[in-house]
Structures are given as C-alpha cells and as structure tokens.
GROMACS .gro file of C-alpha atoms in nm:
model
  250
    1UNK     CA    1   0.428   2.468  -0.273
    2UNK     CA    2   0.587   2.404   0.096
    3UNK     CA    3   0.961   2.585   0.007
    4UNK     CA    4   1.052   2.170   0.051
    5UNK     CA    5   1.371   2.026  -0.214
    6UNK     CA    6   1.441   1.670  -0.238
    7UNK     CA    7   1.682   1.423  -0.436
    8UNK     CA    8   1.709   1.098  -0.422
    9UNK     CA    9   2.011   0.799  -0.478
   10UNK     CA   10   1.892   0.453  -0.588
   11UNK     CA   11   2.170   0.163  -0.650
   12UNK     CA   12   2.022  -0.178  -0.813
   13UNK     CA   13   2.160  -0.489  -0.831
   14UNK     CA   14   1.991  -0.818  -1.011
   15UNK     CA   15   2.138  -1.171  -1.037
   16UNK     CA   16   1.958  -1.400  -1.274
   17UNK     CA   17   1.996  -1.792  -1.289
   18UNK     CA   18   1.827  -2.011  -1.543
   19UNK     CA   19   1.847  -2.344  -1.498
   20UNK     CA   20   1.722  -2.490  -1.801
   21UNK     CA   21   1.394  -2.370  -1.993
   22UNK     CA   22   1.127  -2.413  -1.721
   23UNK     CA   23   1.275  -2.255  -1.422
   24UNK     CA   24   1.430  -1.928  -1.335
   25UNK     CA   25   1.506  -1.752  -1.046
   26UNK     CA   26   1.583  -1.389  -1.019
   27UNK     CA   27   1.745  -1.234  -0.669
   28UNK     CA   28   1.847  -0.865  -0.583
   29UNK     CA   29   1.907  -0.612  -0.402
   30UNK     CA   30   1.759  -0.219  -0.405
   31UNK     CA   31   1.931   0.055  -0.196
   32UNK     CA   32   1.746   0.402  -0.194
   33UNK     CA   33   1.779   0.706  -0.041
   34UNK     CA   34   1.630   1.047  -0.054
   35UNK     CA   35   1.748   1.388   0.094
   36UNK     CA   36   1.523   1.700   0.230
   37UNK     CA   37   1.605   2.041   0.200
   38UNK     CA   38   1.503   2.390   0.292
   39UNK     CA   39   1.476   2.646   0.009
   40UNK     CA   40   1.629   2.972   0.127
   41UNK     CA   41   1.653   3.346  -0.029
   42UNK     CA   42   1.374   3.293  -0.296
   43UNK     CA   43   1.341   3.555  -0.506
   44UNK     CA   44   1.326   3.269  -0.815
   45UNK     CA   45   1.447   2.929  -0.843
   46UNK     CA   46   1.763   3.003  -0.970
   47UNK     CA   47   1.863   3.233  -0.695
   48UNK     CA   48   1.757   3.008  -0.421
   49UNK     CA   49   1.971   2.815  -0.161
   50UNK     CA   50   1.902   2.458  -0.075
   51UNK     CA   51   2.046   2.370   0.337
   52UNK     CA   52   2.028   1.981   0.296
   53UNK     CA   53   1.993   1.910   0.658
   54UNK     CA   54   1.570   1.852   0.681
   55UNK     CA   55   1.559   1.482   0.710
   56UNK     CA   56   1.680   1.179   0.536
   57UNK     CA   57   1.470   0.849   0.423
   58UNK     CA   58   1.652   0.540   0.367
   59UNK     CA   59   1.565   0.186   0.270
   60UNK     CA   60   1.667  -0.164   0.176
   61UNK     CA   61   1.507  -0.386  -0.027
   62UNK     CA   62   1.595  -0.726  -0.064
   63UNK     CA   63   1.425  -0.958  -0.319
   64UNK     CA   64   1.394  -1.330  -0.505
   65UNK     CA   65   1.147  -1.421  -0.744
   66UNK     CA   66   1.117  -1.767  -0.848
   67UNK     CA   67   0.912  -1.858  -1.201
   68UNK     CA   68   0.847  -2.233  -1.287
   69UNK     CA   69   0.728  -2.315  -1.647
   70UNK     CA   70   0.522  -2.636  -1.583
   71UNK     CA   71   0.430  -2.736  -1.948
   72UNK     CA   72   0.288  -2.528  -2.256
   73UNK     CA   73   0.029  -2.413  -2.022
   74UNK     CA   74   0.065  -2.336  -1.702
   75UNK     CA   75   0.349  -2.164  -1.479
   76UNK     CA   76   0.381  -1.983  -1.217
   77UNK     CA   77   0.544  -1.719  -1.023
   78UNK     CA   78   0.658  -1.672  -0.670
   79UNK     CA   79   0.824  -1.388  -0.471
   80UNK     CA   80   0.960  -1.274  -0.147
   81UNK     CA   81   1.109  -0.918  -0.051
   82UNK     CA   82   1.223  -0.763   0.263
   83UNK     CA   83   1.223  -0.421   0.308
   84UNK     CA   84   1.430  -0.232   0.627
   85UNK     CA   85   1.327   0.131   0.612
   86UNK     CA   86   1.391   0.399   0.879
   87UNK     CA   87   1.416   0.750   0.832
   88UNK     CA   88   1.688   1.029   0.994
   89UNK     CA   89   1.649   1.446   1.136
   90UNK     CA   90   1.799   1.617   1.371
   91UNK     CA   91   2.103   1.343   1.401
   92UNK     CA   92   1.841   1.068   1.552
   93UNK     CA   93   1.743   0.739   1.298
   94UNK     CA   94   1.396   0.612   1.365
   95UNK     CA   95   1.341   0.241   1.224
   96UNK     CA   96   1.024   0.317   1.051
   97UNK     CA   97   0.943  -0.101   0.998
   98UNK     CA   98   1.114  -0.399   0.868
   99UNK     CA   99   0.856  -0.599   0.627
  100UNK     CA  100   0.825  -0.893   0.410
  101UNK     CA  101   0.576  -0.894   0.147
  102UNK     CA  102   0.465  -1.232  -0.023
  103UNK     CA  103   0.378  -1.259  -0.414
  104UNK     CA  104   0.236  -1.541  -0.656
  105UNK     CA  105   0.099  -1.535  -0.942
  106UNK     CA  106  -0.058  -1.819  -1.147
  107UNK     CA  107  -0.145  -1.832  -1.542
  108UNK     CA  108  -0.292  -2.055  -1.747
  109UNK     CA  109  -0.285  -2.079  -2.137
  110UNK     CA  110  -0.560  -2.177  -2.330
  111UNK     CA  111  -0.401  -2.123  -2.676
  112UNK     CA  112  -0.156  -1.900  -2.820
  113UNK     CA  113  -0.405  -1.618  -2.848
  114UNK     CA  114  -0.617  -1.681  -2.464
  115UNK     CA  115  -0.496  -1.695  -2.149
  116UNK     CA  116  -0.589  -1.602  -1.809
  117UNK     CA  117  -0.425  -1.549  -1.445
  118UNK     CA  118  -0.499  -1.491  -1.074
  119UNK     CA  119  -0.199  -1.331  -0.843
  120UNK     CA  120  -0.179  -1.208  -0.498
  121UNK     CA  121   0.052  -0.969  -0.368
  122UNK     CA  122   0.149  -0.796  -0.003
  123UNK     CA  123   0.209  -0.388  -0.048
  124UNK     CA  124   0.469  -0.164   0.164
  125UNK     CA  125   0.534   0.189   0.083
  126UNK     CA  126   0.721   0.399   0.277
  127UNK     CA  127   0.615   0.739   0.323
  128UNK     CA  128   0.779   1.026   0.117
  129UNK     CA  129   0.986   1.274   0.146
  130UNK     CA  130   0.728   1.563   0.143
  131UNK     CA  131   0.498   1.318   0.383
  132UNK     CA  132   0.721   1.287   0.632
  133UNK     CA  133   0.920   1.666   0.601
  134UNK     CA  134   0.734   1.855   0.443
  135UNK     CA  135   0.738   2.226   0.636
  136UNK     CA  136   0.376   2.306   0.560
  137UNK     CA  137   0.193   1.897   0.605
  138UNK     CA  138   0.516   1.654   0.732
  139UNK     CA  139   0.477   1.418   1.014
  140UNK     CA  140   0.804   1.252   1.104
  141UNK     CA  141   0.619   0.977   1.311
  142UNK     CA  142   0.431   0.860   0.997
  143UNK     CA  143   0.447   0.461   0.903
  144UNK     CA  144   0.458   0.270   0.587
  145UNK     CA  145   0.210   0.148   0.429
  146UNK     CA  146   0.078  -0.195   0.421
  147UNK     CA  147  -0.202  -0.411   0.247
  148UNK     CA  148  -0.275  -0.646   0.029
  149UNK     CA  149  -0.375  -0.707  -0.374
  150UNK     CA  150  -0.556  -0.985  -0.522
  151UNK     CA  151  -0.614  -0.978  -0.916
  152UNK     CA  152  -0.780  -1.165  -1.161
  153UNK     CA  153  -0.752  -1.109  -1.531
  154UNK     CA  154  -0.814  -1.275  -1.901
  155UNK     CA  155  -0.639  -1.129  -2.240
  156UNK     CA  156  -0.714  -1.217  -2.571
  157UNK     CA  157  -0.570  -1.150  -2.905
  158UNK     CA  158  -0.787  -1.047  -3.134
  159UNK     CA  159  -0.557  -0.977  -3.455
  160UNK     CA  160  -0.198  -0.844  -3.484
  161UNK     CA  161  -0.336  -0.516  -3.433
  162UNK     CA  162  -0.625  -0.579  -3.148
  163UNK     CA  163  -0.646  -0.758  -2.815
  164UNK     CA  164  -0.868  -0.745  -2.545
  165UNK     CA  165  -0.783  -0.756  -2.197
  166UNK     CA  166  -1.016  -0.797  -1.918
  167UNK     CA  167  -0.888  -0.753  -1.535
  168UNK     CA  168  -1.059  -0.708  -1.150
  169UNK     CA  169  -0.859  -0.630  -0.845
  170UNK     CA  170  -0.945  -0.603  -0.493
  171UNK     CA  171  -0.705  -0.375  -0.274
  172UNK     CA  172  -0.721  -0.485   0.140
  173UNK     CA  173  -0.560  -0.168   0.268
  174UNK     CA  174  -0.378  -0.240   0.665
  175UNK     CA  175  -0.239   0.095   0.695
  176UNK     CA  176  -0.267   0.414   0.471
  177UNK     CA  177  -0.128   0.729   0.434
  178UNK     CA  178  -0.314   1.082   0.394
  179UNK     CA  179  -0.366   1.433   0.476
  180UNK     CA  180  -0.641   1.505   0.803
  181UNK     CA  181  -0.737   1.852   0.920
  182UNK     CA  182  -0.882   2.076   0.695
  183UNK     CA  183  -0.719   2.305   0.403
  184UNK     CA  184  -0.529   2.543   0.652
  185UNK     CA  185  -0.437   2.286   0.901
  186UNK     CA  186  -0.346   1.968   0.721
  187UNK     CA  187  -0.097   1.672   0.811
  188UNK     CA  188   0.008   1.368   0.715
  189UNK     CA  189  -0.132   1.078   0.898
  190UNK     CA  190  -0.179   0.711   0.956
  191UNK     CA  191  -0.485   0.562   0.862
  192UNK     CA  192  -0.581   0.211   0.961
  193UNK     CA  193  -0.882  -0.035   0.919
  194UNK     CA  194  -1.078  -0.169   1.169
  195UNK     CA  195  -1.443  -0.363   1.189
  196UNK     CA  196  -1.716  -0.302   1.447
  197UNK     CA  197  -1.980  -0.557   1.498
  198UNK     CA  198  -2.230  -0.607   1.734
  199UNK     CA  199  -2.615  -0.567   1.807
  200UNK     CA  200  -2.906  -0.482   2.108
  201UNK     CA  201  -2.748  -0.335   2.418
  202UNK     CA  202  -2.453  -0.416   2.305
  203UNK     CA  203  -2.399  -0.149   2.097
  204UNK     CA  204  -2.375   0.164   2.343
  205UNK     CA  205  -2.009   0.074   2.462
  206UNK     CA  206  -1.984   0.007   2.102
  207UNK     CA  207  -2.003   0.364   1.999
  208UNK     CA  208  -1.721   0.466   2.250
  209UNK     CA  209  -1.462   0.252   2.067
  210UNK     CA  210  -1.598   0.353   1.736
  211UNK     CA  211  -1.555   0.706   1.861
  212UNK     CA  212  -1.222   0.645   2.023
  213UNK     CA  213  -1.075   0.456   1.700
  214UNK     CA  214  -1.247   0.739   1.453
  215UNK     CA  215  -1.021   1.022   1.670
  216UNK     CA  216  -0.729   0.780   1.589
  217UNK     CA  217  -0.769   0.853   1.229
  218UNK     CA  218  -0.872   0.452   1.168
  219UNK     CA  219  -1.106   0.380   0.907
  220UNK     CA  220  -1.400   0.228   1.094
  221UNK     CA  221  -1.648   0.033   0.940
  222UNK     CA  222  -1.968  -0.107   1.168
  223UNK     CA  223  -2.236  -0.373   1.160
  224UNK     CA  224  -2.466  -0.335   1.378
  225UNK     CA  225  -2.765  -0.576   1.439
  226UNK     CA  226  -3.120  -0.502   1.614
  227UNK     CA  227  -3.462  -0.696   1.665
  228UNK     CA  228  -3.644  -0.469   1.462
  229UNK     CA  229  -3.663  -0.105   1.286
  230UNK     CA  230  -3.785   0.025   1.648
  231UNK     CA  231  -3.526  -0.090   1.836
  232UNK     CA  232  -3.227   0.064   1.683
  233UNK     CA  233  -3.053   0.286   1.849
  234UNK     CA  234  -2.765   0.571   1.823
  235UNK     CA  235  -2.741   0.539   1.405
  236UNK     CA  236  -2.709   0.891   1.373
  237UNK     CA  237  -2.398   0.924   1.608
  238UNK     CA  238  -2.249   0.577   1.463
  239UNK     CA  239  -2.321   0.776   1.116
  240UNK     CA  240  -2.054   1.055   1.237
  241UNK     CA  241  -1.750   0.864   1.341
  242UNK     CA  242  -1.798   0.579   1.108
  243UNK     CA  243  -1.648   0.581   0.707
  244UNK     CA  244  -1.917   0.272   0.636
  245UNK     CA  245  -2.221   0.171   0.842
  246UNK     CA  246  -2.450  -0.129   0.801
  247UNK     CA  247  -2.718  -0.158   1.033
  248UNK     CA  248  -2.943  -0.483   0.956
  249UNK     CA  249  -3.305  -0.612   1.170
  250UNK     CA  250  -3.467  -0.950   1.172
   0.00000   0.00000   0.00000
C-alpha cells in the first residue's frame, strides 16, 4: 500500500427522446472528479490524517447515442462522446487530451430466440488516481488511454432456463497504461504500438529505431524479410528490444 487516499464526485445527467417506436435518441452529460491525499500519523486507519492537497483529476464527458429500429429485424445503434480531461498539483492544470470516441453497433434477428451482432467502438481512459499520484509508482505526465474494439457475437435461447451465447473481440490498443522498472523501482508509464518492417541491408538502421522506440516504452512489433536462412542477420538483438518478432525468407 503507497500511504495514497482518494474520493471521487461524479454528477450524471441523461435526456431521452423517443420519437415514435423505431427511433430513439439518448444525450448526456458526465462530470467526474477525484481527489488525492496523503495519509499522515498512521498508527491505524482510524487515527490517520488525510492532507487533500496531492493532485486532482477531472473530466467531462459529453455523449449522444442514437438507436434506429428498422423493422422486426434489424436496428442499429450509433454513438458519439467527447471527453475533456486534464488533471491538477501543485496549483498548475495540465490538459491531459480532449477525445472523441465513435460507436455502432449492428444486430440482426433471426427469430425470437436467435440473433446475432457486430459493433465497433473507440476506448479512452484516463489514468487514475493512484497512476498518476501515487507516492510509491505515480507519474503526473501519464496520458489516457486510447484504442479501439471490434466484436462479434451470436445468442441463442435455448429454453426459459438456458441460452447460449457465443462472442469474439479484437482489442487495437493506441496507447496503454502500465507499471516499467522492476519490483523496487516501478512507475507508471505510457505504452504505445508501433510496426517495424523491412528486409536485407535494410534492416541494420532498422534495429536503431527498434531500439530507440523499445527505450520509449512502445510496444514494438517487427517483420523482417531476408533471401534465405543464411542471410539473416541481428535476430538475436531484434529478439531483445522487440515484444513480437517475425522474421520470414523466400
């Protein structure tokens, strides 16, 4: 435990408007904020002191969501939000991002007891309380994170007591958000994706981004191409700074 407190305020508001059976549309607003705090004199919880002056996270979401029933079968969902995040210590705001994130979704009915839908969605999560203040593993520079969801899935009713539901997801991270260093120096960090492809001679200055980016705390992936077996060159060392390598001959 870092000695860390935190509490949080969230005000929601929703308007809904239906215009007749097939269409609805949903808008809204979200309004959070969460507090850090020192613990001080701990002998136990209930003697301790809480100095709420760490840091301070704020953001505002702002949403619609728009659902069309096109007959007994098909309908469809679609979404926009905006998020404005920053985050406060020390008296000074940083804007941590502002962000709109895209959803749809699309279902189809076959009957009243099978149906199945695809949907796509954009992610943004700001970072934490404890991510970004924490004493012991905070970094007040960190940003949200950002990616992307597609799903696919098919339910069925079996009975009124059984169904069975079969879903697959695929999750296109931009930017993560997780702990680097080892166990008595760890921190908070950015994490972000990036693809290295290339082949022959072309690989050496290569390597030196790969290297570069790995130090950056990116998640590197590389694809490298050669002649034949023989020819390839520096795997071992594009082994050590890369989370995924594929190295492929003629």
């Amino acid at each position: 435990w870092d000695g860390t407190a935190y509490k949080s305020q969230t005000i929601s508001e929703q308007f809904t408007k239906v215009f007749d059976d097939n269409h609805t549309l949903i808008a809204g607003i979200d309004i959070n904020k969460t507090e850090a705090g020192d613990f001080s004199g701990l002998g136990s919880f209930d003697n301790a002191v809480v100095q709420w002056n760490v840091g301070e996270i704020k953001n505002n979401s702002y949403f619609i969501q728009d659902t069309w029933t096109f007959d007994e079968k098909w309908n469809a969902t679609a979404g926009l939000r905006y998020d404005i995040a920053e985050a406060n210590k020390d008296g000074k705001s940083k804007d941590m991002d502002k962000n709109l994130s895209k959803s749809l979704n699309i279902a189809h009915n076959f009957d009243d007891r099978n149906n199945i839908y695809i949907s796509y969605d954009e992610y943004f999560i700001i970072p934490t309380a404890g991510e970004l203040f924490s004493s012991k593993y905070g970094n007040e520079n960190l940003d949200p994170a950002k990616g992307k969801n597609i799903s696919i899935g098919y339910n069925h009713i079996i009975d009124d007591k059984s169904n069975v539901y079969l879903h697959a997801f695929q999750r296109k991270a931009d930017v993560t958000i997780g702990l680097t260093g080892d166990s008595s120096a760890s921190q908070y960090s950015n994490f972000e994706n990036l693809a290295i492809i290339g082949g022959g001679i072309g690989v050496f200055p290569l390597y030196e981004l790969a290297k570069c980016a790995k130090s950056e705390n990116k998640k590197v992936t590389t694809y490298l191409g050669f002649r034949n077996k023989d020819l390839v060159v520096l795997e071992e060392e594009f082994k050590n700074v890369s989370n995924n390598l594929t190295i492929a001959t003629d």
